[in-house]
Short mmCIF file of C-alpha atoms and ligand atoms in Angstrom, two decimals:
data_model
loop_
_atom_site.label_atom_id
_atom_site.label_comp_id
_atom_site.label_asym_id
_atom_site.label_seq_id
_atom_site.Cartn_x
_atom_site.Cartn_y
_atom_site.Cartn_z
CA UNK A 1 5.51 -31.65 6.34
CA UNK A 2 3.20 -29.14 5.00
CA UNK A 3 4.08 -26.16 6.41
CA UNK A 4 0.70 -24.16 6.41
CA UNK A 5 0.00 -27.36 8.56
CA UNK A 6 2.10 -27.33 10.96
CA UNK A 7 1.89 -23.22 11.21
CA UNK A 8 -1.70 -24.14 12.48
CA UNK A 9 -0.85 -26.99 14.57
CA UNK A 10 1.72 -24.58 16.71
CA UNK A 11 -1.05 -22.48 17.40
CA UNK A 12 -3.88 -24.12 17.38
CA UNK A 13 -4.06 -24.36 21.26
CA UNK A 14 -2.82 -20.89 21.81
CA UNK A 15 -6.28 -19.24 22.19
CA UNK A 16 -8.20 -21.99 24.09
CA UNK A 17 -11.64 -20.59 24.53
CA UNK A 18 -12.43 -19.17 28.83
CA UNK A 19 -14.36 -20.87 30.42
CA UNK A 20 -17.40 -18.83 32.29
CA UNK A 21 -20.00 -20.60 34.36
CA UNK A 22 -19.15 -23.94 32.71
CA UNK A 23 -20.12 -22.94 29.62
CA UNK A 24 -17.33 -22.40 26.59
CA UNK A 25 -17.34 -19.12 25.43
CA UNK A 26 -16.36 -18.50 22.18
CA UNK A 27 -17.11 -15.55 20.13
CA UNK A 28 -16.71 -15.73 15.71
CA UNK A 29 -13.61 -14.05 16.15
CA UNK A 30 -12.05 -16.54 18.35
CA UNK A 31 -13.53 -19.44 15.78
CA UNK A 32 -11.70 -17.67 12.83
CA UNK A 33 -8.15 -17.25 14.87
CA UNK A 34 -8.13 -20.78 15.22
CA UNK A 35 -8.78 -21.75 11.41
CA UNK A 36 -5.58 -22.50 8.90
CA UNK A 37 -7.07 -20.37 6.07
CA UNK A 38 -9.24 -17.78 6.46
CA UNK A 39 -11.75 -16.71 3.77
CA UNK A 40 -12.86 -13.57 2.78
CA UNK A 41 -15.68 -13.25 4.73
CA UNK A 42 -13.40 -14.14 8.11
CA UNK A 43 -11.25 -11.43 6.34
CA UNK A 44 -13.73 -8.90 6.63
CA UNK A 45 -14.81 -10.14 10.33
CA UNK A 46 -11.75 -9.92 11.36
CA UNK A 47 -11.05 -6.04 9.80
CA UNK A 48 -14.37 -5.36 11.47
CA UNK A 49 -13.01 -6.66 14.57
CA UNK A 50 -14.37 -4.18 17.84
CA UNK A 51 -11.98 -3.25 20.76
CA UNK A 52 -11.66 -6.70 22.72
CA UNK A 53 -11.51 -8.73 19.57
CA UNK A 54 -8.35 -6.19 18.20
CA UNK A 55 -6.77 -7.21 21.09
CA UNK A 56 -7.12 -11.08 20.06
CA UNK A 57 -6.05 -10.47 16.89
CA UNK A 58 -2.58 -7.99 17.92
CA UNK A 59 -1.88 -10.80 20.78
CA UNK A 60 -1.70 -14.19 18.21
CA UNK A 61 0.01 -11.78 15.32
CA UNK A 62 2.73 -10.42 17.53
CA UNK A 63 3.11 -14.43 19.19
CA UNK A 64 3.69 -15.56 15.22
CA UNK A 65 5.92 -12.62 14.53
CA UNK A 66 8.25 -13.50 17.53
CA UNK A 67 8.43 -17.50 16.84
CA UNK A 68 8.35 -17.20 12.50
CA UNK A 69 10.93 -14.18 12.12
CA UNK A 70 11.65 -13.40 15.38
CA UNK A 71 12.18 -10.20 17.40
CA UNK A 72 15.18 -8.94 15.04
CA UNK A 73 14.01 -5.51 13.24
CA UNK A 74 15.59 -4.92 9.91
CA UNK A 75 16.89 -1.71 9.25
CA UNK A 76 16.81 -0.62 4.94
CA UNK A 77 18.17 3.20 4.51
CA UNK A 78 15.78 5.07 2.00
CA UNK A 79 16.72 6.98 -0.30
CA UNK A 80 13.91 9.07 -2.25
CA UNK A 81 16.52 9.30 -5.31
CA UNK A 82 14.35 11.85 -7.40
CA UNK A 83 10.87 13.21 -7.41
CA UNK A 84 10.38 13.35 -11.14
CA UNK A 85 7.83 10.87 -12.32
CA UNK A 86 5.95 10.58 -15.91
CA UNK A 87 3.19 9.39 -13.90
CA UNK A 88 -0.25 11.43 -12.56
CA UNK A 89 -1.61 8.73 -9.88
CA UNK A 90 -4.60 10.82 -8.35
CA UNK A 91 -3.62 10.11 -4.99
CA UNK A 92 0.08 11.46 -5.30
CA UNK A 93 1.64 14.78 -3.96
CA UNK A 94 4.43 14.40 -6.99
CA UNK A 95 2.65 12.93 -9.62
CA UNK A 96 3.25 14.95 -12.76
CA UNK A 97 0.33 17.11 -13.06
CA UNK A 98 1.53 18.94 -10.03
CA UNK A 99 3.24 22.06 -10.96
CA UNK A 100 3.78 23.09 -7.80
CA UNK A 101 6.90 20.63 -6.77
CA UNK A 102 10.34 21.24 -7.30
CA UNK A 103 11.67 18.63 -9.44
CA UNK A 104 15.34 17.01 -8.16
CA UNK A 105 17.23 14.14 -8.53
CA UNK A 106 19.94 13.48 -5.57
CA UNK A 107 23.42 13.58 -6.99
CA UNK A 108 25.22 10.30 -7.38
CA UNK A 109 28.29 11.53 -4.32
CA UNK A 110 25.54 12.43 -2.22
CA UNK A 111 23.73 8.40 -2.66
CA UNK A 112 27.04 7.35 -2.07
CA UNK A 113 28.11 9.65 1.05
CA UNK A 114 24.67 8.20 2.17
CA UNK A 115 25.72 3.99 1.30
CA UNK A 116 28.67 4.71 3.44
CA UNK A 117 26.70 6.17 6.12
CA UNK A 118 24.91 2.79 5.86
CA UNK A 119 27.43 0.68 5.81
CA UNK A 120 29.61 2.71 8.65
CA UNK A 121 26.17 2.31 11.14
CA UNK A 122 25.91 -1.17 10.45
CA UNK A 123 22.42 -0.91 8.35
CA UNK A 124 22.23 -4.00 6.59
CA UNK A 125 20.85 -2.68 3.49
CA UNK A 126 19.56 0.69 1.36
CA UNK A 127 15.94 0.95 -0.73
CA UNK A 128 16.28 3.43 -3.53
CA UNK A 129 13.10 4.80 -4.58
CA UNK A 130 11.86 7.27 -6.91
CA UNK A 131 8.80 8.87 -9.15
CA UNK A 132 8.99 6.53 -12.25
CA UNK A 133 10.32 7.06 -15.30
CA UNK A 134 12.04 4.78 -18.36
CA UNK A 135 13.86 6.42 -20.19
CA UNK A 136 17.37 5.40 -21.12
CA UNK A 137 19.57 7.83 -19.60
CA UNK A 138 18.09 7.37 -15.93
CA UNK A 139 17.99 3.31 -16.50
CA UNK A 140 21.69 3.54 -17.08
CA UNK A 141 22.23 5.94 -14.01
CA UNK A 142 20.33 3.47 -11.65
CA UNK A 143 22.26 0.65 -12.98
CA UNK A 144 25.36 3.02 -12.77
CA UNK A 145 24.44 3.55 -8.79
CA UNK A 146 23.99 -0.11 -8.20
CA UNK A 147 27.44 -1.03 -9.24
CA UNK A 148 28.87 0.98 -6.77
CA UNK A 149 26.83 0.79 -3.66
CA UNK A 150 27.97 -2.71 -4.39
CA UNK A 151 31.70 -1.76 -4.86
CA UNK A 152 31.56 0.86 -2.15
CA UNK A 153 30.27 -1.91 0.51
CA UNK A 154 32.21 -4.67 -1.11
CA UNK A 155 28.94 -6.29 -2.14
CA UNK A 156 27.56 -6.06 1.92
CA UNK A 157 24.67 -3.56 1.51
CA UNK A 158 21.51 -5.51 0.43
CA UNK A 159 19.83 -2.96 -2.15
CA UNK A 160 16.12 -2.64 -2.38
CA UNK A 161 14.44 -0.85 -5.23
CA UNK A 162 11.11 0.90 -5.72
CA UNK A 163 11.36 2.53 -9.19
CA UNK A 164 7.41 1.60 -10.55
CA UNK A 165 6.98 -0.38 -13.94
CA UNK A 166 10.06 -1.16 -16.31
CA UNK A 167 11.04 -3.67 -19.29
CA UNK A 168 12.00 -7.05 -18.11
CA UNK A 169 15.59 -6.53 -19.84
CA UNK A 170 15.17 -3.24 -17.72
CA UNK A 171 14.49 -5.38 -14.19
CA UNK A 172 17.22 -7.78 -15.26
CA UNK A 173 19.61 -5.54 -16.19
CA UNK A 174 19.63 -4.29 -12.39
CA UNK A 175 19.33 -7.48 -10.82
CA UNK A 176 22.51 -8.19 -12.66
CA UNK A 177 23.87 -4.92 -11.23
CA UNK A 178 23.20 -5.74 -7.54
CA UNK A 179 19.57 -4.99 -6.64
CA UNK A 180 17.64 -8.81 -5.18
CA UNK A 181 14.69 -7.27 -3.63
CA UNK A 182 12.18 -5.10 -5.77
CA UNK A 183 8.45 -3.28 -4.19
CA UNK A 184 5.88 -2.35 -6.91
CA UNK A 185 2.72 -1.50 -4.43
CA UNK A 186 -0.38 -2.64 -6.63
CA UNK A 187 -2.21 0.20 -4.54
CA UNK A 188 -5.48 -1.62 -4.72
CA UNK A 189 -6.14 -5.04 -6.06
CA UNK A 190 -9.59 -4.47 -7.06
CA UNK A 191 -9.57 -2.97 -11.13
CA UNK A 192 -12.11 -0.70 -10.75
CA UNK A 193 -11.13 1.11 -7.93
CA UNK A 194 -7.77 1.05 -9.09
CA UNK A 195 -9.24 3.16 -12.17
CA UNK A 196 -10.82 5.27 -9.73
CA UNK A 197 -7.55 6.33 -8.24
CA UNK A 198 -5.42 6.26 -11.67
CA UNK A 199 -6.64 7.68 -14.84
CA UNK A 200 -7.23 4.93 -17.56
CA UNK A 201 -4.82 5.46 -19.64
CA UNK A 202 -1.92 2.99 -21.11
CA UNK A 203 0.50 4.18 -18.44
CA UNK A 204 -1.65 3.45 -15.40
CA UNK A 205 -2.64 -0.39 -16.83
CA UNK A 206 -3.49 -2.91 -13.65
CA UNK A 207 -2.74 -5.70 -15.94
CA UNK A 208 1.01 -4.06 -16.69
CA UNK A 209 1.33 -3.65 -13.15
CA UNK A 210 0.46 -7.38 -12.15
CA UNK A 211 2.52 -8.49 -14.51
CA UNK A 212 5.28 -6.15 -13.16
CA UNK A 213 5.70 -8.46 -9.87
CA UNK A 214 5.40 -11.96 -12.04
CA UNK A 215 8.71 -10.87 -13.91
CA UNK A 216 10.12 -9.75 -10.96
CA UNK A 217 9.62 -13.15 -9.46
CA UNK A 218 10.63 -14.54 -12.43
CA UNK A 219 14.10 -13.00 -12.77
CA UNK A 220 14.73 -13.93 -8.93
CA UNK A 221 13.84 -10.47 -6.92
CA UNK A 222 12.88 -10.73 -3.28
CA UNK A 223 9.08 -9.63 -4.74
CA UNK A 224 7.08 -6.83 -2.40
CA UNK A 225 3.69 -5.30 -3.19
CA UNK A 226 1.37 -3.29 -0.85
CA UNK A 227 -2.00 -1.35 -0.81
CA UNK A 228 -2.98 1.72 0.59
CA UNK A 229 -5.78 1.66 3.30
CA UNK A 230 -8.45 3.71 3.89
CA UNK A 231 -8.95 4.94 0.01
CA UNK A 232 -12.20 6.76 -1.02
CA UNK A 233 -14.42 4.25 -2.58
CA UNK A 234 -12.73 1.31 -0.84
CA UNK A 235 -14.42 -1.04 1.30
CA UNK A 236 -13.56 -3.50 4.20
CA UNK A 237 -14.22 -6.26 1.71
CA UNK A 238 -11.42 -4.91 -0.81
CA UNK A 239 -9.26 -4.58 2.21
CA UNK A 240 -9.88 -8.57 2.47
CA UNK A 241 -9.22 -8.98 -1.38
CA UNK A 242 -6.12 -7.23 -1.09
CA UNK A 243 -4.80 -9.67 1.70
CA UNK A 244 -6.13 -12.80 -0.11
CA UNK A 245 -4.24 -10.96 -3.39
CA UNK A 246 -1.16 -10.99 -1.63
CA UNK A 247 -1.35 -14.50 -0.27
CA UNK A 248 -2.43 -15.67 -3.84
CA UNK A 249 1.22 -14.32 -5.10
CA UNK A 250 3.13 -15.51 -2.09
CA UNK A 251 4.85 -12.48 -2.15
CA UNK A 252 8.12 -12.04 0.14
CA UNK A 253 7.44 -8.44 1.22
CA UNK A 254 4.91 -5.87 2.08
CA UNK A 255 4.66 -2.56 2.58
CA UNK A 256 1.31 -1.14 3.76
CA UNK A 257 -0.06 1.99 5.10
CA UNK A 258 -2.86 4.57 5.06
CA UNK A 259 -4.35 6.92 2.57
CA UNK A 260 -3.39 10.39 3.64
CA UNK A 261 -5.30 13.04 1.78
CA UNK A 262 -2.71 15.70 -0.44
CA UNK A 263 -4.11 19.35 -1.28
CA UNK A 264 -2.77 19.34 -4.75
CA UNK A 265 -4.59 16.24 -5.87
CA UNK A 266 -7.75 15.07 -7.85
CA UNK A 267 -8.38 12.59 -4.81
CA UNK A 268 -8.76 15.50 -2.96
CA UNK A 269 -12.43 16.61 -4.40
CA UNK A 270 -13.55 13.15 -2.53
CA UNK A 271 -11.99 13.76 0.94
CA UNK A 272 -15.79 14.02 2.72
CA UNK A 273 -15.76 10.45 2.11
CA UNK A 274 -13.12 9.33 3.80
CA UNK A 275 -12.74 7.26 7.50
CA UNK A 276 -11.02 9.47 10.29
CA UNK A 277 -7.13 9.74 10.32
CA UNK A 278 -7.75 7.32 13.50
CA UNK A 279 -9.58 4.55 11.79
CA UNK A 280 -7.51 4.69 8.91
CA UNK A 281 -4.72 3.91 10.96
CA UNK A 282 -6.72 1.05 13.29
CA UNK A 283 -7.60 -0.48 9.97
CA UNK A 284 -3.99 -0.64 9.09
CA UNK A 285 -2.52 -1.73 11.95
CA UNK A 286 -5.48 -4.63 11.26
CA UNK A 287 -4.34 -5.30 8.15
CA UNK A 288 -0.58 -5.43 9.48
CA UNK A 289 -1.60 -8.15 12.11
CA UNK A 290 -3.68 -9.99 9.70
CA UNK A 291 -0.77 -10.44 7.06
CA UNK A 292 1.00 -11.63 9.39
CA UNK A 293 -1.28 -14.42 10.58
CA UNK A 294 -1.91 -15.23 7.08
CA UNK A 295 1.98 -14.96 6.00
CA UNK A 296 3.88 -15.92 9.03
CA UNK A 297 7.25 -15.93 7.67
CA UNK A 298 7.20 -12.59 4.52
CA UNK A 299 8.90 -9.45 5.78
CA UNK A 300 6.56 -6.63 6.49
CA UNK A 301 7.67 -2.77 6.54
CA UNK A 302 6.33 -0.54 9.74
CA UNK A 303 5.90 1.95 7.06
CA UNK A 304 6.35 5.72 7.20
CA UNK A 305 2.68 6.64 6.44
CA UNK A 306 1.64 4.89 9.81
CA UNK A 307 3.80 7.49 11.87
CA UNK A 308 2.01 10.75 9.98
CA UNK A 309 -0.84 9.70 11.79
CA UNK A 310 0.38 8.31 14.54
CA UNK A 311 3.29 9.54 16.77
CA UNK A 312 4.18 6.02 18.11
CA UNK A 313 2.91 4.35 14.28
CA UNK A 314 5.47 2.75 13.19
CA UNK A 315 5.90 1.17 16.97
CA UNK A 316 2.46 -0.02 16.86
CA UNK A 317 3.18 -1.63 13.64
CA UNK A 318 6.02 -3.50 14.74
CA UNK A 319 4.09 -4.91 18.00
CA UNK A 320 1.57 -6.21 15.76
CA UNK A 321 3.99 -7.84 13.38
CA UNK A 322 5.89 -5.47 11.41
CA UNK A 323 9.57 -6.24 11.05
CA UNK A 324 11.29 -3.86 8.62
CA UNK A 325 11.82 -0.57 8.71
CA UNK A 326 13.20 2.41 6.59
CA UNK A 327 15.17 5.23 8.07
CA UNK A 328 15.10 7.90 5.92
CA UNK A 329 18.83 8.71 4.57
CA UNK A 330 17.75 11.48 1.63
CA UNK A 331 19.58 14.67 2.32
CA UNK A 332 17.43 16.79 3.99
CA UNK A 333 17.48 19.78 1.21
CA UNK A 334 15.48 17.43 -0.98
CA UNK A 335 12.99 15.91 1.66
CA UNK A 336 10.45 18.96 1.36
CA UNK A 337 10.16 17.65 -2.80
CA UNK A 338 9.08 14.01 -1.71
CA UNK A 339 5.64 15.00 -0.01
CA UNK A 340 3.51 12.06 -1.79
CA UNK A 341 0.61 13.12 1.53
CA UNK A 342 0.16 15.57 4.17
CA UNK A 343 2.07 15.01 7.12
CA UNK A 344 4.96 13.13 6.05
CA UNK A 345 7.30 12.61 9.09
CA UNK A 346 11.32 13.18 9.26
CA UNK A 347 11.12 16.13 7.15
CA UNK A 348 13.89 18.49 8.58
CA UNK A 349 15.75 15.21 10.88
CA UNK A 350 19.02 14.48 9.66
CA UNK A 351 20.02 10.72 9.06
CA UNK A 352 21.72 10.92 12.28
CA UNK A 353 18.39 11.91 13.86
CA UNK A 354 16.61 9.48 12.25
CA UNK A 355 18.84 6.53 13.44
CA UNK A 356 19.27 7.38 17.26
CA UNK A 357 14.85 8.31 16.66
CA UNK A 358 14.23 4.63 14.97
CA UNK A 359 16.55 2.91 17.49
CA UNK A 360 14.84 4.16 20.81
CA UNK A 361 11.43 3.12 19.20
CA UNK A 362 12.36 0.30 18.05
CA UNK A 363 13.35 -0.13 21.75
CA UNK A 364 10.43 0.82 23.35
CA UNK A 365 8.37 -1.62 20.91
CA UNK A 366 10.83 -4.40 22.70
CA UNK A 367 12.17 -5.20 19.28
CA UNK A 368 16.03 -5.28 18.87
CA UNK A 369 17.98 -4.35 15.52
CA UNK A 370 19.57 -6.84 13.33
CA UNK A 371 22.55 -4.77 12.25
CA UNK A 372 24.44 -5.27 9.29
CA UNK A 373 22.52 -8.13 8.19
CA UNK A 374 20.21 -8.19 5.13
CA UNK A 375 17.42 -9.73 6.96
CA UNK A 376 16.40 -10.89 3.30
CA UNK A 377 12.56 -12.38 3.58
CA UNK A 378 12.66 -15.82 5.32
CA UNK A 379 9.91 -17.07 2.95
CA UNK A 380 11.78 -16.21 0.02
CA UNK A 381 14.92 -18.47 1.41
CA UNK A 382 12.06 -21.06 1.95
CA UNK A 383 10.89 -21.06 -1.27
CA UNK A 384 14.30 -20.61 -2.91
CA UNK A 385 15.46 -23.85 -1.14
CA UNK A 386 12.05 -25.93 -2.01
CA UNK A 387 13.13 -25.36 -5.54
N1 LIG B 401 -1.11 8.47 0.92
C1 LIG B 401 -0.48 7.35 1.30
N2 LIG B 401 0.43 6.72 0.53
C2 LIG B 401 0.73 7.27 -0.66
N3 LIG B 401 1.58 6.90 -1.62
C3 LIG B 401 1.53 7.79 -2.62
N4 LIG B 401 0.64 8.76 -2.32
C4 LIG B 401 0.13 8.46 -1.11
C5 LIG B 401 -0.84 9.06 -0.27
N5 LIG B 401 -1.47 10.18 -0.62
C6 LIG B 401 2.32 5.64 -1.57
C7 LIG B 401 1.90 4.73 -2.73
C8 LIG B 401 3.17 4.56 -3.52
C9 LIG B 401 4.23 4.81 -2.48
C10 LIG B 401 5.53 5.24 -3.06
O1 LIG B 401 3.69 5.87 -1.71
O2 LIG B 401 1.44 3.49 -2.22
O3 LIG B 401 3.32 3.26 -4.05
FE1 LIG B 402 4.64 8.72 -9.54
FE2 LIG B 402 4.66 6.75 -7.69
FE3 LIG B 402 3.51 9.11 -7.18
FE4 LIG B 402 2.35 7.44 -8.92
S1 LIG B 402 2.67 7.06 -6.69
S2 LIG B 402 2.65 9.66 -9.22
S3 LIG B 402 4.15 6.54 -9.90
S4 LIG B 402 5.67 8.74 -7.53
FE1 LIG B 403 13.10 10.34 11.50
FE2 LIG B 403 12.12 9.77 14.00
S1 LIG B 403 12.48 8.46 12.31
S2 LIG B 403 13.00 11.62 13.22
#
């Protein structure tokens, strides 16, 4: 059966329009929740959604959360490897025009100390992430790394990595060493305002970047993109783009959060014309809730950036149908270098911290922890069995 079918056919009677004065009352917001597909314009209803209408949406995305992947959070232990990047994104506290960051790379015993602390407290798998660079030498230490996490944990820890643009031989070469699941954020999906927020230049190319996830997919990665929400210059319209972008990919993963404004950058100059801290963060947890309706069965991250706004964020994320999330295991000397915005929670918490922090809200958003699986996306296994 077709599956987007049946998706629809599970839930079609879920939001059965009240009944006042013998009349059926049903607003457009109801009428979109009960359509298969939505198009752009019920995108951009829906992100305009008021107060009572949220509420619609967070109750029929947290429903599809709990029947397509369940109430099982995954738990992926970040490490921001290094904060060097050849990059100058305009958005980004490390991007390379800022001479004002210390520049580190975590040592290869402390990665490891922090894989064992993993594996010892039953996390099912590690990201690695870092500013982005190509050059020989670091390709050969990541690949270096990824043989023995996978030694170390006797191939157990699922690895994740977030390390920007590379060669194909580059992506294959560390697929071979261990890593399955791979995030390149496309940041926006719409060109122009992604040249608003890069420079145009050959190493900020949208085209390179798009193609980035298609090899990834390619060579057999669990594929994750994400956008960030709440950009100057962006509208609720690109917001709907970026959902139908994702959708078009079928992409296994996302990771999603606000725009958070960072002194040292040329974004900076444009701060008067951004939304409130607040509605940044309503609009993501929209766009959270949405994906989810949209792509019942991807994993989605209850990302860090939602919790610098918000003290119970990444809780509010995982109610509305988040289902990953990323305690952060860099050793706290370096955590101070990895500011990419203002605000950037867990900055002086120790691993430790972090854990018994994530597992009470994780808790209190009624979710329970799936530990020591790899909680891989279930619509990757989908896809990977339709083959
Ligand atoms: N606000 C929010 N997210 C940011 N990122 C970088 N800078 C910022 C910022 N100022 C995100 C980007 C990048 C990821 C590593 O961090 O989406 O892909
Ligand atoms: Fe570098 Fe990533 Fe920051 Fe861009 S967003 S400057 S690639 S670390
Ligand atoms: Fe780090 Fe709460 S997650 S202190």
């Amino acid at each position: 059966m077709n599956v987007k079918t049946s998706f629809a056919v599970s839930f079609r009677c879920n939001f059965a329009p009240q009944k006042s004065n013998h009349f059926i009352v049903k607003n457009q917001i109801d009428e979109i929740l009960l359509k298969d597909i939505f198009t752009k314009d019920d995108l951009i209803a829906l992100l305009e959604a008021n107060e009572s209408d949220r509420k619609k949406i967070f109750a029929l995305s947290s429903e599809i959360k709990e029947k397509y992947v369940g109430k099982k959070v995954y738990f992926r232990g970040l490490i921001e490897l290094s904060n060097i990047c050849s990059k100058n994104c305009y958005y980004c506290g490390i991007r390379k025009g800022n001479r004002s960051v210390d520049r580190y790379m975590v040592g290869e015993k402390e990665v490891l100390e922090a894989a064992q602390f993993a594996l010892d407290n039953g996390y099912g798998s590690m990201v690695l992430q870092s500013g982005e660079r190509s050059d020989r030498k670091f390709v050969n230490e990541i690949t270096d790394l990824l043989k023995k996490i996978k030694d170390l944990s006797d191939g157990k820890l699922g690895i994740t990595l977030s390390m920007g643009e590379q060669s194909e031989d580059v992506y294959k070469e560390w697929f071979e060493a261990g890593a399955h699941r791979y995030l390149i954020r496309i940041e926006t999906s719409n060109r122009e305002l992604y040249y608003k927020i890069h420079p145009h230049d050959s190493k900020h190319d949208y085209e390179t970047r798009i193609n980035a996830l298609h090899t990834l997919r390619n060579i057999g990665y669990n594929v994750g993109t994400g956008v960030m929400i709440g950009l100057p210059f962006q509208t609720v319209a690109d917001l709907a783009d970026d959902l139908l972008f994702f959708k078009d990919l079928d992409i296994d993963m996302c990771g999603m959060g606000p725009y958070i404004e960072h002194e040292d950058t040329p974004l900076y100059a444009f701060r008067h014309l951004l939304l409130s801290k607040k509605d940044r963060f309503r609009l993501s947890l929209k766009m959270v809730a949405i994906l989810r309706i949209m792509m019942k069965d991807i994993n989605i991250a209850a990302t860090t950036a939602m919790q610098a706004i918000d003290k119970l964020g990444r809780e509010k994320a995982l109610k509305v149908g988040a289902n990953i999330i990323m305690p952060n295991l860099t050793p706290v000397q370096y955590r101070e270098g990895y500011l990419l915005y203002e605000d950037k929670p867990c900055i002086d918490e120790e691993a430790e911290q972090c854990k018994t922090c994530l597992e009470a809200r994780i808790h209190l958003a009624g979710d329970e922890i799936g530990f020591g699986e790899w909680g891989d996306s279930k619509h990757f296994e989908k896809r990977n069995n339709e083959i």
